[in-house]
CSV table of C-alpha atoms and ligand atoms in Angstrom, one decimal:
chain,number,residue,atom,x,y,z
A,119,UNK,CA,77.1,-67.0,-3.9
A,120,UNK,CA,81.7,-67.8,-3.5
A,121,UNK,CA,83.8,-64.9,-5.5
A,122,UNK,CA,87.1,-66.0,-6.2
A,123,UNK,CA,89.9,-63.8,-5.5
A,124,UNK,CA,89.6,-61.8,-8.7
A,125,UNK,CA,85.8,-61.1,-8.8
A,126,UNK,CA,85.7,-60.2,-5.3
A,127,UNK,CA,88.3,-56.9,-6.2
A,128,UNK,CA,86.2,-56.1,-8.7
A,129,UNK,CA,83.2,-56.1,-7.1
A,130,UNK,CA,85.1,-53.5,-4.1
A,131,UNK,CA,86.4,-51.8,-6.7
A,132,UNK,CA,82.8,-51.0,-8.2
A,133,UNK,CA,81.3,-50.4,-4.9
A,134,UNK,CA,84.5,-47.7,-4.0
A,135,UNK,CA,83.8,-45.8,-7.5
A,136,UNK,CA,80.2,-45.5,-6.8
A,137,UNK,CA,81.0,-43.9,-3.4
A,138,UNK,CA,81.0,-40.2,-4.8
A,139,UNK,CA,78.3,-40.3,-7.0
A,140,UNK,CA,76.1,-42.1,-3.5
A,141,UNK,CA,77.4,-38.5,-2.0
A,142,UNK,CA,76.4,-36.3,-4.4
A,143,UNK,CA,72.7,-37.8,-4.8
A,144,UNK,CA,72.3,-38.6,-0.7
A,145,UNK,CA,68.7,-37.3,-0.2
A,146,UNK,CA,67.8,-35.5,-3.6
A,147,UNK,CA,65.0,-36.9,-5.6
A,148,UNK,CA,65.2,-39.2,-8.8
A,149,UNK,CA,61.8,-39.3,-10.8
A,150,UNK,CA,62.4,-42.9,-12.9
A,151,UNK,CA,59.6,-43.2,-15.9
A,152,UNK,CA,59.7,-47.1,-16.5
A,153,UNK,CA,58.0,-47.5,-19.8
A,154,UNK,CA,56.1,-50.2,-21.1
A,155,UNK,CA,58.4,-52.3,-23.3
A,156,UNK,CA,61.2,-52.4,-20.8
A,157,UNK,CA,58.9,-54.2,-18.7
A,158,UNK,CA,58.6,-57.0,-21.0
A,159,UNK,CA,61.0,-59.5,-19.5
A,160,UNK,CA,61.1,-60.8,-16.2
A,161,UNK,CA,64.6,-60.3,-15.5
A,162,UNK,CA,64.4,-56.3,-16.7
A,163,UNK,CA,61.6,-56.1,-14.0
A,164,UNK,CA,64.0,-57.8,-11.3
A,165,UNK,CA,66.7,-56.0,-12.4
A,166,UNK,CA,64.6,-52.6,-12.1
A,167,UNK,CA,63.3,-53.5,-9.2
A,168,UNK,CA,66.5,-53.9,-7.3
A,169,UNK,CA,67.6,-51.0,-8.7
A,170,UNK,CA,65.0,-49.0,-7.3
A,171,UNK,CA,65.6,-50.3,-3.6
A,172,UNK,CA,69.2,-50.4,-4.0
A,173,UNK,CA,69.0,-46.0,-4.3
A,174,UNK,CA,66.5,-46.0,-1.6
A,175,UNK,CA,68.7,-47.8,1.0
A,176,UNK,CA,71.7,-45.8,-0.3
A,177,UNK,CA,69.4,-42.9,1.1
A,178,UNK,CA,68.0,-41.6,-2.7
A,179,UNK,CA,64.3,-40.9,-3.2
A,180,UNK,CA,63.2,-42.4,-6.0
A,181,UNK,CA,59.9,-41.8,-7.6
A,182,UNK,CA,58.7,-43.6,-10.4
A,183,UNK,CA,56.0,-42.9,-13.2
A,184,UNK,CA,55.1,-46.1,-15.2
A,185,UNK,CA,53.7,-46.7,-18.7
A,186,UNK,CA,52.0,-49.8,-19.5
A,187,UNK,CA,51.4,-49.0,-23.5
A,188,UNK,CA,52.5,-52.7,-24.8
A,189,UNK,CA,49.9,-53.9,-22.1
A,190,UNK,CA,47.1,-52.2,-22.8
A,191,UNK,CA,47.5,-52.4,-26.7
A,192,UNK,CA,46.9,-56.3,-25.5
A,193,UNK,CA,43.7,-56.1,-23.5
A,194,UNK,CA,42.4,-53.8,-26.2
A,195,UNK,CA,43.1,-56.1,-29.4
A,196,UNK,CA,41.4,-59.1,-27.4
A,197,UNK,CA,38.8,-57.1,-26.3
A,198,UNK,CA,38.6,-56.2,-29.9
A,199,UNK,CA,38.8,-52.7,-29.7
A,200,UNK,CA,40.8,-50.7,-32.5
A,201,UNK,CA,43.4,-48.2,-31.2
A,202,UNK,CA,46.0,-45.6,-32.8
A,203,UNK,CA,48.2,-43.1,-32.0
A,204,UNK,CA,48.6,-39.3,-33.1
A,205,UNK,CA,51.9,-37.8,-32.2
A,206,UNK,CA,52.7,-40.5,-30.2
A,207,UNK,CA,49.3,-39.8,-27.8
A,208,UNK,CA,46.9,-43.2,-28.2
A,209,UNK,CA,43.4,-41.7,-29.1
A,210,UNK,CA,41.2,-42.6,-26.3
A,211,UNK,CA,37.4,-42.6,-26.5
A,212,UNK,CA,35.2,-43.5,-23.8
A,213,UNK,CA,35.9,-47.6,-24.3
A,214,UNK,CA,39.4,-46.9,-24.5
A,215,UNK,CA,39.9,-44.6,-21.3
A,216,UNK,CA,38.0,-47.7,-19.6
A,217,UNK,CA,40.5,-50.4,-20.5
A,218,UNK,CA,43.8,-47.6,-19.4
A,219,UNK,CA,42.4,-47.0,-16.4
A,220,UNK,CA,42.1,-50.6,-15.5
A,221,UNK,CA,45.1,-51.4,-17.3
A,222,UNK,CA,47.1,-48.8,-15.9
A,223,UNK,CA,45.9,-48.2,-12.3
A,224,UNK,CA,45.1,-52.1,-11.5
A,225,UNK,CA,47.2,-54.5,-13.2
A,226,UNK,CA,50.9,-52.7,-13.9
A,227,UNK,CA,50.9,-50.9,-11.2
A,228,UNK,CA,50.2,-53.5,-8.6
A,229,UNK,CA,52.4,-55.4,-10.6
A,230,UNK,CA,55.3,-52.9,-10.0
A,231,UNK,CA,54.3,-51.9,-6.4
A,232,UNK,CA,54.7,-55.7,-5.5
A,233,UNK,CA,57.8,-56.2,-7.4
A,234,UNK,CA,59.5,-53.6,-5.3
A,235,UNK,CA,58.7,-54.8,-1.8
A,236,UNK,CA,58.9,-58.2,-2.8
A,237,UNK,CA,63.0,-56.7,-3.0
A,238,UNK,CA,62.7,-55.4,0.2
A,239,UNK,CA,61.5,-51.9,-0.9
A,240,UNK,CA,58.4,-50.1,0.2
A,241,UNK,CA,56.3,-49.0,-2.7
A,242,UNK,CA,53.1,-47.2,-2.7
A,243,UNK,CA,50.7,-47.5,-6.2
A,244,UNK,CA,48.7,-44.3,-6.8
A,245,UNK,CA,46.8,-43.3,-9.8
A,246,UNK,CA,46.8,-39.1,-10.3
A,247,UNK,CA,43.2,-39.4,-9.0
A,248,UNK,CA,44.5,-40.8,-5.6
A,249,UNK,CA,44.3,-37.4,-3.3
A,250,UNK,CA,44.1,-35.7,-6.8
A,251,UNK,CA,48.1,-36.5,-7.2
A,252,UNK,CA,48.0,-35.5,-10.9
A,253,UNK,CA,45.4,-32.9,-11.8
A,254,UNK,CA,44.8,-32.6,-15.6
A,255,UNK,CA,42.7,-30.8,-18.2
A,256,UNK,CA,41.8,-32.0,-21.8
A,257,UNK,CA,44.6,-31.6,-24.4
A,258,UNK,CA,44.2,-29.9,-27.4
A,259,UNK,CA,46.2,-31.2,-30.2
A,260,UNK,CA,46.5,-28.9,-33.6
A,261,UNK,CA,47.9,-29.2,-36.9
A,262,UNK,CA,49.2,-27.0,-39.5
A,263,UNK,CA,50.7,-27.3,-42.7
A,264,UNK,CA,52.1,-24.8,-45.4
A,265,UNK,CA,49.0,-24.9,-47.3
A,266,UNK,CA,46.6,-23.7,-44.0
A,267,UNK,CA,45.3,-20.6,-43.3
A,268,UNK,CA,44.9,-21.6,-39.8
A,269,UNK,CA,46.1,-24.8,-37.5
A,270,UNK,CA,43.0,-28.0,-37.6
A,271,UNK,CA,42.0,-28.9,-34.1
A,272,UNK,CA,42.4,-32.4,-33.8
A,273,UNK,CA,40.2,-34.2,-31.1
A,274,UNK,CA,42.3,-37.1,-29.8
A,275,UNK,CA,39.0,-38.0,-26.8
A,276,UNK,CA,39.9,-37.9,-23.0
A,277,UNK,CA,43.6,-37.7,-23.4
A,278,UNK,CA,44.9,-34.8,-20.7
A,279,UNK,CA,47.8,-32.7,-20.1
A,280,UNK,CA,49.2,-32.2,-16.2
A,281,UNK,CA,48.2,-28.9,-14.8
A,282,UNK,CA,49.3,-29.6,-11.3
A,283,UNK,CA,50.6,-32.2,-9.2
A,284,UNK,CA,50.2,-32.8,-5.5
A,285,UNK,CA,53.5,-32.8,-4.3
A,286,UNK,CA,52.5,-32.9,-0.5
A,287,UNK,CA,51.4,-35.7,-0.8
A,288,UNK,CA,54.3,-37.5,-2.7
A,289,UNK,CA,56.6,-35.6,0.2
A,290,UNK,CA,54.9,-37.4,3.0
A,291,UNK,CA,55.5,-40.2,1.3
A,292,UNK,CA,58.9,-39.8,0.6
A,293,UNK,CA,59.7,-38.4,4.2
A,294,UNK,CA,58.0,-41.8,4.9
A,295,UNK,CA,60.7,-43.8,3.0
A,296,UNK,CA,58.1,-44.9,0.7
A,297,UNK,CA,58.8,-45.4,-2.7
A,298,UNK,CA,55.5,-43.8,-4.5
A,299,UNK,CA,54.8,-45.6,-8.1
A,300,UNK,CA,52.6,-43.7,-9.8
A,301,UNK,CA,50.3,-44.2,-12.8
A,302,UNK,CA,49.6,-41.9,-15.3
A,303,UNK,CA,46.1,-41.5,-15.1
A,304,UNK,CA,44.9,-37.2,-14.4
A,305,UNK,CA,41.9,-36.5,-12.6
A,306,UNK,CA,39.7,-33.3,-14.1
A,307,UNK,CA,38.0,-30.6,-12.3
A,308,UNK,CA,34.7,-32.3,-12.7
A,309,UNK,CA,36.4,-35.8,-11.7
A,310,UNK,CA,36.4,-37.4,-15.1
A,311,UNK,CA,39.6,-39.3,-16.2
A,312,UNK,CA,42.4,-38.4,-18.2
A,313,UNK,CA,44.7,-40.8,-20.6
A,314,UNK,CA,48.2,-39.2,-20.1
A,315,UNK,CA,51.7,-40.5,-21.7
A,316,UNK,CA,53.4,-41.6,-18.6
A,317,UNK,CA,56.6,-39.5,-20.2
A,318,UNK,CA,54.7,-36.2,-19.8
A,319,UNK,CA,53.7,-37.2,-16.1
A,320,UNK,CA,56.9,-38.0,-15.1
A,321,UNK,CA,58.4,-34.7,-16.5
A,322,UNK,CA,55.9,-32.8,-14.7
A,323,UNK,CA,56.3,-35.1,-11.3
A,324,UNK,CA,60.2,-34.6,-11.7
A,325,UNK,CA,59.1,-30.3,-12.1
A,326,UNK,CA,56.7,-29.8,-9.1
A,327,UNK,CA,59.4,-32.1,-6.9
A,328,UNK,CA,62.2,-29.9,-8.5
A,329,UNK,CA,63.7,-33.1,-9.0
A,330,UNK,CA,67.9,-33.5,-9.2
A,331,UNK,CA,67.6,-35.9,-12.2
A,332,UNK,CA,64.7,-37.3,-14.7
A,333,UNK,CA,65.3,-40.6,-16.3
A,334,UNK,CA,63.1,-42.1,-19.1
A,335,UNK,CA,63.5,-45.9,-19.6
A,336,UNK,CA,62.8,-46.9,-22.9
A,337,UNK,CA,63.6,-49.6,-25.5
A,338,UNK,CA,66.1,-47.7,-27.6
A,339,UNK,CA,70.1,-46.6,-26.9
A,340,UNK,CA,68.6,-43.2,-26.9
A,341,UNK,CA,67.9,-40.7,-28.9
A,342,UNK,CA,69.3,-40.9,-32.1
A,343,UNK,CA,70.1,-39.4,-35.8
A,344,UNK,CA,69.2,-40.5,-39.0
A,345,UNK,CA,72.3,-43.3,-39.1
A,346,UNK,CA,71.3,-44.9,-35.9
A,347,UNK,CA,74.2,-43.0,-33.8
A,348,UNK,CA,72.9,-41.5,-30.5
A,349,UNK,CA,72.9,-38.1,-29.8
A,350,UNK,CA,73.3,-36.3,-26.6
A,351,UNK,CA,74.1,-32.8,-25.2
A,352,UNK,CA,71.4,-31.9,-27.1
A,353,UNK,CA,69.9,-27.9,-27.2
A,354,UNK,CA,66.0,-26.9,-27.5
A,355,UNK,CA,67.2,-25.5,-31.2
A,356,UNK,CA,68.7,-28.8,-32.5
A,357,UNK,CA,66.0,-31.1,-30.9
A,358,UNK,CA,63.5,-28.9,-32.9
A,359,UNK,CA,65.3,-29.3,-35.9
A,360,UNK,CA,65.3,-32.5,-35.6
A,361,UNK,CA,61.4,-32.9,-35.0
A,362,UNK,CA,61.1,-30.8,-38.1
A,363,UNK,CA,62.6,-33.0,-40.6
A,364,UNK,CA,61.1,-36.0,-39.3
A,365,UNK,CA,64.2,-37.4,-37.5
A,366,UNK,CA,62.2,-37.7,-34.1
A,367,UNK,CA,58.8,-39.0,-34.3
A,368,UNK,CA,55.8,-41.1,-32.4
A,369,UNK,CA,56.7,-42.2,-29.2
A,370,UNK,CA,60.0,-40.1,-28.7
A,371,UNK,CA,58.4,-36.9,-29.6
A,372,UNK,CA,57.2,-36.5,-26.1
A,373,UNK,CA,59.7,-37.9,-24.8
A,374,UNK,CA,62.2,-35.1,-25.6
A,375,UNK,CA,59.8,-32.8,-25.2
A,376,UNK,CA,59.2,-33.3,-21.1
A,377,UNK,CA,63.1,-34.3,-21.1
A,378,UNK,CA,63.5,-30.6,-22.6
A,379,UNK,CA,60.8,-29.3,-20.4
A,380,UNK,CA,61.7,-30.7,-17.2
A,381,UNK,CA,65.4,-29.0,-17.6
A,382,UNK,CA,63.9,-25.7,-18.6
A,383,UNK,CA,61.8,-26.4,-15.8
A,384,UNK,CA,64.8,-26.2,-12.9
A,385,UNK,CA,65.2,-30.5,-12.8
A,386,UNK,CA,69.2,-30.7,-13.5
A,387,UNK,CA,69.6,-33.4,-15.9
A,388,UNK,CA,67.0,-35.5,-18.3
A,389,UNK,CA,68.2,-38.8,-19.7
A,390,UNK,CA,66.6,-41.0,-22.0
A,391,UNK,CA,68.2,-44.6,-21.4
A,392,UNK,CA,68.3,-48.3,-22.2
A,393,UNK,CA,65.6,-50.0,-20.5
A,394,UNK,CA,66.6,-53.3,-22.3
A,395,UNK,CA,70.2,-53.1,-20.6
A,396,UNK,CA,70.2,-54.8,-17.5
A,397,UNK,CA,70.3,-52.6,-14.6
A,398,UNK,CA,70.1,-49.4,-16.3
A,399,UNK,CA,69.4,-47.4,-13.7
A,400,UNK,CA,72.2,-48.5,-11.5
A,401,UNK,CA,74.4,-47.6,-14.7
A,402,UNK,CA,73.3,-44.2,-15.3
A,403,UNK,CA,73.9,-42.7,-11.3
A,404,UNK,CA,76.6,-44.7,-9.9
A,405,UNK,CA,79.0,-45.4,-13.1
A,406,UNK,CA,81.0,-42.5,-15.7
A,407,UNK,CA,79.4,-44.7,-18.2
A,408,UNK,CA,76.2,-43.1,-18.4
A,409,UNK,CA,73.7,-45.3,-21.4
A,410,UNK,CA,71.8,-43.1,-23.5
A,411,UNK,CA,71.1,-39.2,-24.1
A,412,UNK,CA,71.7,-36.6,-21.6
A,413,UNK,CA,69.6,-33.2,-21.6
A,414,UNK,CA,70.8,-30.0,-19.6
A,415,UNK,CA,70.3,-26.7,-19.4
A,416,UNK,CA,74.5,-26.3,-19.7
A,417,UNK,CA,76.1,-25.7,-23.2
A,418,UNK,CA,77.7,-29.0,-24.7
A,419,UNK,CA,81.3,-28.2,-23.2
B,277,LIG,N1,65.2,-39.7,-33.6
B,277,LIG,C1,64.6,-41.4,-32.7
B,277,LIG,N2,65.5,-42.0,-32.1
B,277,LIG,C2,65.2,-43.0,-31.2
B,277,LIG,N3,64.0,-43.2,-31.3
B,277,LIG,C3,63.0,-42.6,-32.0
B,277,LIG,C4,63.5,-41.9,-32.7
B,277,LIG,N4,62.1,-40.9,-33.4
B,277,LIG,C5,61.4,-42.3,-33.4
B,277,LIG,N5,61.7,-43.0,-32.3
B,277,LIG,C6,61.0,-44.0,-31.6
B,277,LIG,O1,60.6,-43.6,-30.4
B,277,LIG,C7,60.6,-45.1,-29.7
B,277,LIG,C8,60.1,-44.9,-28.3
B,277,LIG,O2,59.4,-45.0,-27.6
B,277,LIG,P1,58.0,-45.7,-27.2
B,277,LIG,O3,57.7,-46.8,-27.9
B,277,LIG,O4,56.9,-44.9,-26.9
B,277,LIG,O5,58.8,-45.9,-25.5
B,277,LIG,P2,58.3,-46.1,-24.0
B,277,LIG,O6,57.1,-47.5,-24.9
B,277,LIG,O7,59.9,-46.7,-24.0
B,277,LIG,O8,57.8,-44.9,-24.0
B,277,LIG,C9,61.6,-45.6,-30.4
B,277,LIG,O9,61.4,-47.2,-30.1
B,277,LIG,C10,61.5,-45.4,-31.9
B,277,LIG,O10,60.9,-46.5,-32.4
B,278,LIG,C1,48.1,-40.6,-24.3
B,278,LIG,C2,48.9,-41.7,-24.2
B,278,LIG,O1,49.3,-42.1,-25.5
B,278,LIG,N1,48.9,-42.6,-22.9
B,278,LIG,C3,49.3,-43.6,-23.2
B,278,LIG,C4,49.9,-44.2,-21.5
B,278,LIG,C5,50.6,-45.3,-21.3
B,278,LIG,C6,52.4,-45.2,-21.5
B,278,LIG,O2,52.8,-43.6,-21.6
B,278,LIG,O3,52.8,-46.2,-21.8
B,278,LIG,P1,54.2,-46.2,-22.6
B,278,LIG,O4,55.5,-45.1,-21.5
B,278,LIG,O5,54.6,-47.7,-22.3
B,278,LIG,O6,54.3,-46.0,-24.0
B,278,LIG,C7,48.8,-45.1,-23.8
B,278,LIG,O7,47.3,-44.9,-23.7
B,278,LIG,O8,49.4,-45.6,-24.3
């Protein structure tokens, strides 16, 4: 590709502007959750892979956690297995768990690993079962309406929550210049499999690694209010109000909860960003024009 003088000087300007950001993040770990919806188009997938490889090339340590909800949904449909969600979590019976494990640990994980490697990275695919990377227990979901005296416990099957992360394994891979790519399958105390929302795994991995940033890529511009305006710099109290009045629902619930928990657990900042924007990861890290919702422990200025 040959650039004319204007285009070439614009590229030089962009690279030069990235320098303070590169210096700030060199040697730091960034956990990036790559969502099922943001991986639908080949163009976006390629852009994502190149962003990850570029980060690693300039000395930042990316750790990828991926979803795959739409891909799981496709195979369940082909197998005529019904599926539904409660509070953004897929109700997971044994047959569904088999499909989740096949799709996430097999198809989607290897697809992302392959993509990153084809663009010059050295990605290693893992599920939570490898070296017990993600230890989990059954997630208890409860509901209480004002009319109820005690909360109702809802059984959503083999859905788990993270109880531990094997940071030794991840640190070893990062030190060896590998890029870990993690499928959100947890392993229980008796070796049983758990289906865990990928946002929750990303949040816990970021906390365990004391990551600089948690970046949650999704299929929407960020956390939005009822008028469709992107909200940013929110406190826990404000988020709780938005949940209570129904502004935040479905798949955004686990996302916002883990973004908050991560910063409370020591991660410097959480970002919910629009994975439909090409090179969303680079834009967020290397420019001032961050895309989406930022959550930090610090109060808004
Ligand atoms: N307040 C909100 N702001 C933005 N999206 C919201 C909000 N409340 C619910 N959502 C829904 O959450 C979805 C994102 O969650 P999800 O589909 O699970 O994403 P992903 O597959 O990227 O993890 C959005 O597409 C939107 O439908
Ligand atoms: C318990 C639960 O809901 N697990 C998710 C795991 C995949 C995921 O989180 O995928 P996205 O990030 O693409 O939505 C599921 O079964 O769909």
